[in-house]
mmCIF file of C-alpha atoms in Angstrom:
data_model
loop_
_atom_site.group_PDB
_atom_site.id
_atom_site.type_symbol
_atom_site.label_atom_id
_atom_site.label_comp_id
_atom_site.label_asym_id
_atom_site.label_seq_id
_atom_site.Cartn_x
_atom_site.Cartn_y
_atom_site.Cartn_z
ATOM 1 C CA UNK A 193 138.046 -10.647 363.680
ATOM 2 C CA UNK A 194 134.534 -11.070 363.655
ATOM 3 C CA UNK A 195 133.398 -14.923 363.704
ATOM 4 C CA UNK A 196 132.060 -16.521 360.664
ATOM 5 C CA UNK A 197 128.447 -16.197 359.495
ATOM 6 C CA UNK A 198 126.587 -19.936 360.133
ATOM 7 C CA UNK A 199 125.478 -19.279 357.023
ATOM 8 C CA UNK A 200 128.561 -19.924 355.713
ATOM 9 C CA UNK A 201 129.797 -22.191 357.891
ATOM 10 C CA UNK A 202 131.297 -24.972 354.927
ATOM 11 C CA UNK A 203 133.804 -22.275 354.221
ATOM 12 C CA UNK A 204 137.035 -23.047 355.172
ATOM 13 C CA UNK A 205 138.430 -20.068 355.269
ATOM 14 C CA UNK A 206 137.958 -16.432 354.614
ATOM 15 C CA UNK A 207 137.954 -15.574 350.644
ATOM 16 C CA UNK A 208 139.485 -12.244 352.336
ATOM 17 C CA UNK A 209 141.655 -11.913 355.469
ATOM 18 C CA UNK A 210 142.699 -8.506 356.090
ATOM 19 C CA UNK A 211 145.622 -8.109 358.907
ATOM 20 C CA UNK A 212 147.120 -5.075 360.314
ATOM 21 C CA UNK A 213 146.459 -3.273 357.146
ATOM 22 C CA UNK A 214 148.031 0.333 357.652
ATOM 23 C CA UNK A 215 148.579 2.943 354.987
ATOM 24 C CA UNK A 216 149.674 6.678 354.389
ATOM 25 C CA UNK A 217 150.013 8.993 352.328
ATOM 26 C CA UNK A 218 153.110 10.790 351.229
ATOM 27 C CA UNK A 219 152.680 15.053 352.414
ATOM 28 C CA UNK A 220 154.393 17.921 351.094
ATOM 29 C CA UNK A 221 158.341 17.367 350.142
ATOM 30 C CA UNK A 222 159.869 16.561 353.862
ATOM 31 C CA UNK A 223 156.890 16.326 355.855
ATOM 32 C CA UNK A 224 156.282 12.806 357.331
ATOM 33 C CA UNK A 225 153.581 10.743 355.658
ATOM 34 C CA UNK A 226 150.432 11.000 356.745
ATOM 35 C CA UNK A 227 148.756 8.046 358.256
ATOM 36 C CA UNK A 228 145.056 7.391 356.969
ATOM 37 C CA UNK A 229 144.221 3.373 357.838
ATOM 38 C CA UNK A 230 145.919 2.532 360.911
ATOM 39 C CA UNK A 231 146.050 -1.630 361.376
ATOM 40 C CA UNK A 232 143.152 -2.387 359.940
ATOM 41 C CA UNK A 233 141.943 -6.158 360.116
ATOM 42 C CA UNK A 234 138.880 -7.947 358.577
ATOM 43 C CA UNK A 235 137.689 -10.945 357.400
ATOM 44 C CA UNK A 236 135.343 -11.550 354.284
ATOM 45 C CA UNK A 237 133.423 -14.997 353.615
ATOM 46 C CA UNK A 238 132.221 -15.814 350.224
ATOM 47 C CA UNK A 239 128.787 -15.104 349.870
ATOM 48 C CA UNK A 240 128.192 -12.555 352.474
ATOM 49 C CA UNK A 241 127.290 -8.645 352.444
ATOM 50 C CA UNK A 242 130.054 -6.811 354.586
ATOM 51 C CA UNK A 243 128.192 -3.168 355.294
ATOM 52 C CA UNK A 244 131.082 -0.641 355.929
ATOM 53 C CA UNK A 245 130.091 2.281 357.598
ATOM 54 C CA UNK A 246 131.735 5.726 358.865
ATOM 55 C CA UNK A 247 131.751 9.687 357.813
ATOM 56 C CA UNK A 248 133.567 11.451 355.364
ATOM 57 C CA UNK A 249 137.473 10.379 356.097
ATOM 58 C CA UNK A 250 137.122 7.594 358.353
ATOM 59 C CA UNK A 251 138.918 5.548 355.579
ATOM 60 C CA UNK A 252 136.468 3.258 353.559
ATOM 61 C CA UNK A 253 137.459 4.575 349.887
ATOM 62 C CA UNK A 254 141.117 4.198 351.157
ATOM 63 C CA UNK A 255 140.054 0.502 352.432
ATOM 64 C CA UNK A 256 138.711 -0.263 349.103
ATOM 65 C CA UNK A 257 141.473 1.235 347.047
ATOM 66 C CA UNK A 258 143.814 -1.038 348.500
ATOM 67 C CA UNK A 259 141.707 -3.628 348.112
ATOM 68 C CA UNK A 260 141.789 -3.180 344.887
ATOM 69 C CA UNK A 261 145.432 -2.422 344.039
ATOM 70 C CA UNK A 262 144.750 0.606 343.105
ATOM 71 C CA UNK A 263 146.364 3.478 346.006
ATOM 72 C CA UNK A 264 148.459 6.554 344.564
ATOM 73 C CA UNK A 265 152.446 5.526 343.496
ATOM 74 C CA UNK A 266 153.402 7.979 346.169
ATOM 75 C CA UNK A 267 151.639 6.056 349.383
ATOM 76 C CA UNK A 268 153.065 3.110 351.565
ATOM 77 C CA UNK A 269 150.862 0.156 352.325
ATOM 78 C CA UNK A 270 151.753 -2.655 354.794
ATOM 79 C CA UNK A 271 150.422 -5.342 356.952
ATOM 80 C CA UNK A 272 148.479 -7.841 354.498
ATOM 81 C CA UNK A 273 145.486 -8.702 352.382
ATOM 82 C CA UNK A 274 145.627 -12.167 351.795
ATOM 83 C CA UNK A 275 142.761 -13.329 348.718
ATOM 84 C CA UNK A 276 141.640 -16.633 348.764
ATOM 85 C CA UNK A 277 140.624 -17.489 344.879
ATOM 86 C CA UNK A 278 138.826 -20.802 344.203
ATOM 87 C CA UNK A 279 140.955 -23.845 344.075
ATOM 88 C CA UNK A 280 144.228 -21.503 344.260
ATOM 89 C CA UNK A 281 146.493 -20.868 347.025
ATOM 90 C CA UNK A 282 145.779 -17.861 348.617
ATOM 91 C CA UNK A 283 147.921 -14.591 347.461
ATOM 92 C CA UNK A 284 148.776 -11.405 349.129
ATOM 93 C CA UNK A 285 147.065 -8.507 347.076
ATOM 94 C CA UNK A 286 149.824 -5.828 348.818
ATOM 95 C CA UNK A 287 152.210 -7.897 346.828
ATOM 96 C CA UNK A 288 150.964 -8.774 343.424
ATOM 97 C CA UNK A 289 152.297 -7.100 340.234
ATOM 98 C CA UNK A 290 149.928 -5.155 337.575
ATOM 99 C CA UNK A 291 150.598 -7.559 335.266
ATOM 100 C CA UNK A 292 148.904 -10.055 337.653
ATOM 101 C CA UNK A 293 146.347 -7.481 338.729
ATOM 102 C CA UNK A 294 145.311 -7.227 335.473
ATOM 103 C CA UNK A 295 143.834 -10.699 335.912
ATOM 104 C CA UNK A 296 142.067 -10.045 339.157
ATOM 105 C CA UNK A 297 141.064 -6.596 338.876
ATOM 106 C CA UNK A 298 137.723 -6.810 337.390
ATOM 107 C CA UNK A 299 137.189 -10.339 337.015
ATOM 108 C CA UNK A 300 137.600 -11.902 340.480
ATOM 109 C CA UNK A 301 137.314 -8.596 342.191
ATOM 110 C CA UNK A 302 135.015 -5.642 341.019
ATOM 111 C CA UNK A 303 134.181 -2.514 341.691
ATOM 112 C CA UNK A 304 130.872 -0.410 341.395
ATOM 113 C CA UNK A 305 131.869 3.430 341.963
ATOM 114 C CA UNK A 306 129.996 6.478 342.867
ATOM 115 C CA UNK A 307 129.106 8.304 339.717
ATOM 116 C CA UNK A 308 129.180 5.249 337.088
ATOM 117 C CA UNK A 309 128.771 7.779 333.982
ATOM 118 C CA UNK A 310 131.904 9.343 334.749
ATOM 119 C CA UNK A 311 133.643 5.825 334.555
ATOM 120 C CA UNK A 312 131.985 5.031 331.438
ATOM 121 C CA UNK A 313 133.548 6.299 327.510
ATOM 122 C CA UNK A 314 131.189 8.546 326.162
ATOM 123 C CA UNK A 315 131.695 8.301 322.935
ATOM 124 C CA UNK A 316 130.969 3.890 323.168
ATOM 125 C CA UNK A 317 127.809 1.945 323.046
ATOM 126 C CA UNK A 318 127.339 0.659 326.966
ATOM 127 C CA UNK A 319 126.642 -3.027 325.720
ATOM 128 C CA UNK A 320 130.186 -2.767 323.863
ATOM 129 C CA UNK A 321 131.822 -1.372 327.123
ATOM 130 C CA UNK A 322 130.593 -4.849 328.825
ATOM 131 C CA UNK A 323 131.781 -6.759 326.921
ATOM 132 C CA UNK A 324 135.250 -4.932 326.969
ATOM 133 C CA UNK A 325 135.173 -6.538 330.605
ATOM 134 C CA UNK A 326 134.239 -9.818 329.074
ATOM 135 C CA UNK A 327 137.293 -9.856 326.261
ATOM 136 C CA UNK A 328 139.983 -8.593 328.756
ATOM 137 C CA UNK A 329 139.689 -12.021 330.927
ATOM 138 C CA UNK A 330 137.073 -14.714 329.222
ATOM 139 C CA UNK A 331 138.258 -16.396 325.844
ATOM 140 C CA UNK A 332 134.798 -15.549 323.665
ATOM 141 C CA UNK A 333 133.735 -15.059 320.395
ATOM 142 C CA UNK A 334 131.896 -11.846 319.821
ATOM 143 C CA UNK A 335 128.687 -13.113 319.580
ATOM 144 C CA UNK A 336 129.107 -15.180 322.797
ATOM 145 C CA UNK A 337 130.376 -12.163 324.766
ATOM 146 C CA UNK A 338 126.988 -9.856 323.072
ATOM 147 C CA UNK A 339 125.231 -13.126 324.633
ATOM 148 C CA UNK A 340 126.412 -12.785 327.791
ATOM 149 C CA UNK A 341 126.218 -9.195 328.014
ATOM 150 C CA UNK A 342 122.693 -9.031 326.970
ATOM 151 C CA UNK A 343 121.963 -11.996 330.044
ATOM 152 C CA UNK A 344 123.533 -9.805 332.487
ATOM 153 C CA UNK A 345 121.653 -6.819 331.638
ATOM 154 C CA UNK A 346 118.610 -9.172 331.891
ATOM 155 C CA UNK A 347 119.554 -10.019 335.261
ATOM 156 C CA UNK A 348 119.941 -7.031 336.640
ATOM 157 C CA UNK A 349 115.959 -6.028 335.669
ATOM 158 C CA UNK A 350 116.212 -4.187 331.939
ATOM 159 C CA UNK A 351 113.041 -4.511 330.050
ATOM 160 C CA UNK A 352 114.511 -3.292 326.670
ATOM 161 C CA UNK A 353 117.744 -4.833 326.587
ATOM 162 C CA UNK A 354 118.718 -4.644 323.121
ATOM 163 C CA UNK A 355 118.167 -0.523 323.485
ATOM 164 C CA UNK A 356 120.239 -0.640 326.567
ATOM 165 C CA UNK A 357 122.927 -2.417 324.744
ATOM 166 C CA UNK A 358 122.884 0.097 321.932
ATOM 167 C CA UNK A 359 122.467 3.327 324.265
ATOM 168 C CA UNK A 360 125.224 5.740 324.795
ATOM 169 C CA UNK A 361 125.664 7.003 328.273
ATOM 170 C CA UNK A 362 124.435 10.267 327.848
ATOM 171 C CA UNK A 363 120.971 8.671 326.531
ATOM 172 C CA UNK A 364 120.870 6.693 329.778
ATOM 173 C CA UNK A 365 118.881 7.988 332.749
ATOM 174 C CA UNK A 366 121.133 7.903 336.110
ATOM 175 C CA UNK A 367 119.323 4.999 337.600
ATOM 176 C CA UNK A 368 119.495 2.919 334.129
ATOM 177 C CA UNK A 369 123.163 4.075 334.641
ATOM 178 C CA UNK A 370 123.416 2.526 337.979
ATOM 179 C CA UNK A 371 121.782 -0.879 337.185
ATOM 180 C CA UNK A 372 124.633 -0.464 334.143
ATOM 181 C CA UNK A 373 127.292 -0.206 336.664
ATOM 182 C CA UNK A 374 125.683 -3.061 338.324
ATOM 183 C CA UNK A 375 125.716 -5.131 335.107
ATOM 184 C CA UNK A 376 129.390 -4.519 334.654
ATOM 185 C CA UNK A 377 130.754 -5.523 337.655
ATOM 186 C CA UNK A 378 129.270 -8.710 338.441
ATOM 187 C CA UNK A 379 129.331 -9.812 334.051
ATOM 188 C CA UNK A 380 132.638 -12.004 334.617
ATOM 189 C CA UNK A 381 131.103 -13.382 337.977
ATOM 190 C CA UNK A 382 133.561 -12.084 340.345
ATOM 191 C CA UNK A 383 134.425 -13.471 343.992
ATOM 192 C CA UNK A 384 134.142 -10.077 345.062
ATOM 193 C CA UNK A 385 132.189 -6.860 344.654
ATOM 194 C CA UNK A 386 132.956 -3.510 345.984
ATOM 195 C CA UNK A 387 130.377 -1.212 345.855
ATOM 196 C CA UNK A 388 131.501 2.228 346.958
ATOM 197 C CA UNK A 389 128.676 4.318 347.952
ATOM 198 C CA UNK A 390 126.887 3.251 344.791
ATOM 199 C CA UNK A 391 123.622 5.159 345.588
ATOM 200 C CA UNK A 392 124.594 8.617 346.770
ATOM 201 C CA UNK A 393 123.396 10.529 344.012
ATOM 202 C CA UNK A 394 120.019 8.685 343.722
ATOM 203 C CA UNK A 395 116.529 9.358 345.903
ATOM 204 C CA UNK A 396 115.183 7.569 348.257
ATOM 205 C CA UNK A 397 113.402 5.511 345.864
ATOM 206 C CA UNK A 398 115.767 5.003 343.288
ATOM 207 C CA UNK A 399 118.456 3.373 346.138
ATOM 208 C CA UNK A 400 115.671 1.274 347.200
ATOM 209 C CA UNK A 401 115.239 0.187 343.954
ATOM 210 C CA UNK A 402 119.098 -0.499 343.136
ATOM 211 C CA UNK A 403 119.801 -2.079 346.749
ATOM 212 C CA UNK A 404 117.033 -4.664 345.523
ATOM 213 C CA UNK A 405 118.715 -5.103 342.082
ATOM 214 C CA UNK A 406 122.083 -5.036 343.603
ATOM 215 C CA UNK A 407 121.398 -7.605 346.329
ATOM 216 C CA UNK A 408 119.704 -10.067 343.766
ATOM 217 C CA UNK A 409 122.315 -10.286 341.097
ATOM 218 C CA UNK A 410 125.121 -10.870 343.731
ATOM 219 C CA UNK A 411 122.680 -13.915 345.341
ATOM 220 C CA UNK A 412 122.254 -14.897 341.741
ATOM 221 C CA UNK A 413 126.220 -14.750 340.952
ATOM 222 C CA UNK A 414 127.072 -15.981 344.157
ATOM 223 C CA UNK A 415 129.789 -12.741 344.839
ATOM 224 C CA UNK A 416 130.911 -11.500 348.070
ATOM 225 C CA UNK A 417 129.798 -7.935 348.523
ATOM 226 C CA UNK A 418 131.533 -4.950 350.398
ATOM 227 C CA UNK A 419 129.328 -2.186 350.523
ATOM 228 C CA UNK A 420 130.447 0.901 351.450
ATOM 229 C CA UNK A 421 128.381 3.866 352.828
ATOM 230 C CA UNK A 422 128.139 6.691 355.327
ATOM 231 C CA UNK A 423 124.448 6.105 355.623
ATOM 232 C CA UNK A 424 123.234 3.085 358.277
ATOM 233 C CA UNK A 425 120.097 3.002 357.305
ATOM 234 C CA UNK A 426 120.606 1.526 353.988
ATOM 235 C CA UNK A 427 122.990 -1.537 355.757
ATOM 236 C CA UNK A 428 119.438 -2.634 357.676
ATOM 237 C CA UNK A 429 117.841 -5.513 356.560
ATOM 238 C CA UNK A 430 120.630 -5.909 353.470
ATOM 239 C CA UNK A 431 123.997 -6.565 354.642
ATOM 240 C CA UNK A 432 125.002 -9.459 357.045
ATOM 241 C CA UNK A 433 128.047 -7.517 359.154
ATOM 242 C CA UNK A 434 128.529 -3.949 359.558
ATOM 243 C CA UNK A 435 132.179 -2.643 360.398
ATOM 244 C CA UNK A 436 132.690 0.637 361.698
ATOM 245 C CA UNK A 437 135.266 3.192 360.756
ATOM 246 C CA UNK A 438 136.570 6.180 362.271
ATOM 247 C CA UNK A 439 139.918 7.936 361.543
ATOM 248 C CA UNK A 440 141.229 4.897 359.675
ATOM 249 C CA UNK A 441 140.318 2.456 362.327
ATOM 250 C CA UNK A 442 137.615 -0.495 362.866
ATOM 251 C CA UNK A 443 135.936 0.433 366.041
ATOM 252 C CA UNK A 444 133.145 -1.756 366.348
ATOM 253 C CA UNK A 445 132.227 -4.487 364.166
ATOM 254 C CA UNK A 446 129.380 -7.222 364.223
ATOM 255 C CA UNK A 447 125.978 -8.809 362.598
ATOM 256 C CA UNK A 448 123.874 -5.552 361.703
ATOM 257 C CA UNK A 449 120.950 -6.140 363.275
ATOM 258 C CA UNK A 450 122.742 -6.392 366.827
ATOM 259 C CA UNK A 451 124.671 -3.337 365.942
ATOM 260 C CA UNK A 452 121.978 -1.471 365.321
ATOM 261 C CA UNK A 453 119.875 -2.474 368.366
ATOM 262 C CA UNK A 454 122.517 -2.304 370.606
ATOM 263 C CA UNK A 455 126.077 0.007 369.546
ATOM 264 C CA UNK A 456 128.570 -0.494 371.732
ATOM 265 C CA UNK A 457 130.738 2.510 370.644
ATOM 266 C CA UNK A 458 129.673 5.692 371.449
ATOM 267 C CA UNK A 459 130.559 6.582 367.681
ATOM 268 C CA UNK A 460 128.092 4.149 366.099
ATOM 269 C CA UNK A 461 125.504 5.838 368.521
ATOM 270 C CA UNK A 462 126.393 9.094 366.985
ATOM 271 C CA UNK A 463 125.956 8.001 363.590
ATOM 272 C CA UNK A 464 123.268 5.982 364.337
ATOM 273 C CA UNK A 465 121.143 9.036 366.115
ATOM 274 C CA UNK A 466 122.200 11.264 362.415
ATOM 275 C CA UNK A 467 120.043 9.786 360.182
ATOM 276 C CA UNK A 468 115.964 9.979 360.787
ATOM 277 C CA UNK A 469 115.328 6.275 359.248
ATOM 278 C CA UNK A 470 118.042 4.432 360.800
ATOM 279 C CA UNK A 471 117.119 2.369 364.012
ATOM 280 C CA UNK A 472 117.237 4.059 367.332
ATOM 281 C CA UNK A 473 117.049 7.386 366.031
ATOM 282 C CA UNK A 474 116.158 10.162 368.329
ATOM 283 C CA UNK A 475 114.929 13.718 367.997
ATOM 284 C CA UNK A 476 115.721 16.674 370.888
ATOM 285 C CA UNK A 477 112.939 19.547 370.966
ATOM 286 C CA UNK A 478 112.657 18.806 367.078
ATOM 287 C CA UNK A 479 116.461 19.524 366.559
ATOM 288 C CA UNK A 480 118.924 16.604 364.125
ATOM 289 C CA UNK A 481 121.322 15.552 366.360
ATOM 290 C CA UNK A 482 124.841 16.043 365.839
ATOM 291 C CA UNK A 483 128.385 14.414 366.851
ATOM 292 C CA UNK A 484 130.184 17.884 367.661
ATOM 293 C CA UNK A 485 134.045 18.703 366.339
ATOM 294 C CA UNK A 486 135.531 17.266 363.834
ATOM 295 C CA UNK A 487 138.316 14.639 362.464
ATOM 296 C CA UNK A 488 141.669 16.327 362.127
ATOM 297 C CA UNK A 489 144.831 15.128 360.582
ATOM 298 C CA UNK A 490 146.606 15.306 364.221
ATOM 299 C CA UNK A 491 144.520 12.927 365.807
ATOM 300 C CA UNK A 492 145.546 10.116 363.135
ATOM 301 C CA UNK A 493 149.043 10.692 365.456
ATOM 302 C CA UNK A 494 146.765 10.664 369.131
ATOM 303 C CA UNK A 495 148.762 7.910 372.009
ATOM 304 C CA UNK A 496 144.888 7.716 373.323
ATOM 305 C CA UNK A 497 141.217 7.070 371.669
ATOM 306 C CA UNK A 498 141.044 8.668 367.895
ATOM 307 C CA UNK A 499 137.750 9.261 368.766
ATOM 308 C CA UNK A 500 138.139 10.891 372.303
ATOM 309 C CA UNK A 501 138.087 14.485 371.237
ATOM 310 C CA UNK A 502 134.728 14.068 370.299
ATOM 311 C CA UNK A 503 133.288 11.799 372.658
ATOM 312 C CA UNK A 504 130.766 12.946 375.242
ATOM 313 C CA UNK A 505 131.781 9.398 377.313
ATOM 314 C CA UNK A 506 135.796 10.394 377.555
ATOM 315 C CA UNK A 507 137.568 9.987 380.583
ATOM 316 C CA UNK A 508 141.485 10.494 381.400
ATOM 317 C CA UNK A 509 142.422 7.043 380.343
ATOM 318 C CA UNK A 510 141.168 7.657 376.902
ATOM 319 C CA UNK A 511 143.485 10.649 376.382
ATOM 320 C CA UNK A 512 146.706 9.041 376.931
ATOM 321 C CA UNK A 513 146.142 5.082 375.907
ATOM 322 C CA UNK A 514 144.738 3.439 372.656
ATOM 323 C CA UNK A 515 141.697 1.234 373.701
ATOM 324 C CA UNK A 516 142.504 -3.075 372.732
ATOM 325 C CA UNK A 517 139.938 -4.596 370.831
ATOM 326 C CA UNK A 518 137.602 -6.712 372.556
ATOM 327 C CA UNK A 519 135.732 -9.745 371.262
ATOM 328 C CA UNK A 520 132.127 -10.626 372.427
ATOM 329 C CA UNK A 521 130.929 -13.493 370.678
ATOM 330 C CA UNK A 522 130.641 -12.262 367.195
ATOM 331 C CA UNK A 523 131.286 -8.605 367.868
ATOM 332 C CA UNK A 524 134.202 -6.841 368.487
ATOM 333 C CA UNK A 525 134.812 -3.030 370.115
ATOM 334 C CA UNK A 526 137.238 -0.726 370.906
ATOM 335 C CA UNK A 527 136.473 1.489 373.685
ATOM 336 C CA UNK A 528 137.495 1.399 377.448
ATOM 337 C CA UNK A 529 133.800 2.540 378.377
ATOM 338 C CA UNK A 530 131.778 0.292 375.537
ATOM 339 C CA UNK A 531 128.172 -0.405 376.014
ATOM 340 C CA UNK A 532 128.227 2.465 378.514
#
């Protein structure tokens, strides 16, 4: 694993330690399962913003899923996720019952989705739907839990927040949904915030605006933060460590702005060349660049690189054997031709 921020360097140990997380998914009646995170390990210190980044399928809504406790009845999950709550003894999260979820899952961990109006009742006043978070784990009177709601929304930059706490959704425009979203994770000051692509559906400007909100209320409430995302240019300049995914794996993982300067993995130099306003982008004869082929189920099941089909750097070796991680100082790589 990546070594710990100086930052956070009083920590004793992670407030997440992810080891040889793997997971699949159960197929058609008699198939095999299908593998989709394959030994996954990472390590998350309190305080910090964990960027992770990869395409469509490389894993990160699985990652967070099982985070969360929250994986379809019909997968398998092993290895270990091991959550390290304040002033209690550390718990696996692959082995905790719902009944104990129910006292994690939204108040020491959180999670900010996609599309927040689709997670949010239509037919219930937002401020009321806060404080629903508030009453399911923090012993309040009603007033007390209006209070707090109405400070959160505060805090996360609402001019009008007695109309925001009386809107329904659908009178809500989708960036005053967002800041909502925002508002309702972090409202019982959770250890830990997942934020799954939270700005996809937003413009340029409106992400900008939310990243701001986003990163202030979690400095304010002191929360970890995973963000996930498939696009590296939002990770610069806001998250501490990026950790890149492909086909269910970590292949590269370190502080961003060393990523970005220099990948190592001649994926993250694919993504990194997609996406005009990330650093080190380039442009051919005025054409977007591309990483060519595509992920397939089979090469979850490769004995070589998962990657490999579609790297322009392959060799023999990569075909038949799985590159070991290497560790260089704080980073960490697998590839046999890295930094090539």
């Amino acid at each position: 694993m990546a070594t710990q921020p100086n930052i956070l360097a009083i920590s004793p140990a992670p407030l997440l330690q992810i080891r040889d997380l793997t997971v699949e998914y159960a197929a058609d009646s008699g198939r095999p399962l299908t593998p989709v995170l394959h030994k996954v390990g990472l390590d998350i210190w309190a305080g910090e913003t964990v960027g992770i980044l990869g395409e469509s399928g490389a894993g990160k809504s699985t990652l967070a899923s099982t985070i969360l406790g929250l994986l379809p009845a019909e997968s398998k999950a092993t290895g270990s996720i091991l959550f390290q709550r304040r002033g209690l003894p550390s718990q696996d999260l692959l082995r905790v019952d719902e009944a104990r979820w129910r006292t994690i899952r939204g108040a020491k961990i959180a999670m900010i989705f996609q599309e927040p109006g689709l997670c949010l009742n239509p037919v219930m006043r937002v401020g009321d739907q806060i404080a629903e978070v508030i009453r399911a784990h923090i012993p309040q009177t009603r007033e007390q839990r209006k209070q707090e709601c109405e400070a959160m929304l505060d805090e996360v930059g609402f001019l009008d927040v007695e109309r925001i706490y009386r809107a329904y959704p659908h009178q809500l425009s989708g960036g005053e949904l967002h800041r909502l979203a925002i508002a309702q994770a972090l409202v019982c000051r959770p250890e830990l915030v997942i934020a799954d692509e939270p700005t996809r559906a937003l413009d340029v400007t409106a992400q900008g605006e939310i990243l701001n909100v986003l990163r202030k209320t979690q400095r304010t409430v002191g929360s970890a933060l995973i963000f996930i995302t498939h696009n590296p240019a939002l990770l610069a300049g806001f998250a501490d460590r990026v950790v890149i995914m492909y086909g269910g794996r970590v292949v590269e993982e370190g502080p961003v702005a060393q990523v970005f300067r220099r990948p190592l993995h001649p994926y993250t130099k694919g993504l990194l060349q997609l996406f005009p306003s990330a650093p080190n982008a380039e442009f051919v004869h005025g054409r977007l660049p591309v990483i060519p082929g595509s992920f397939t189920d089979k090469d979850h099941r490769t004995s070589g690189c998962v990657f490999e089909p579609r790297c322009s750097a392959r060799t023999a070796i990569c075909r038949g054997e799985a590159p070991a991680e290497e560790m260089r100082d704080d980073r960490r790589v697998s590839c046999f031709h890295h930094g090539n």
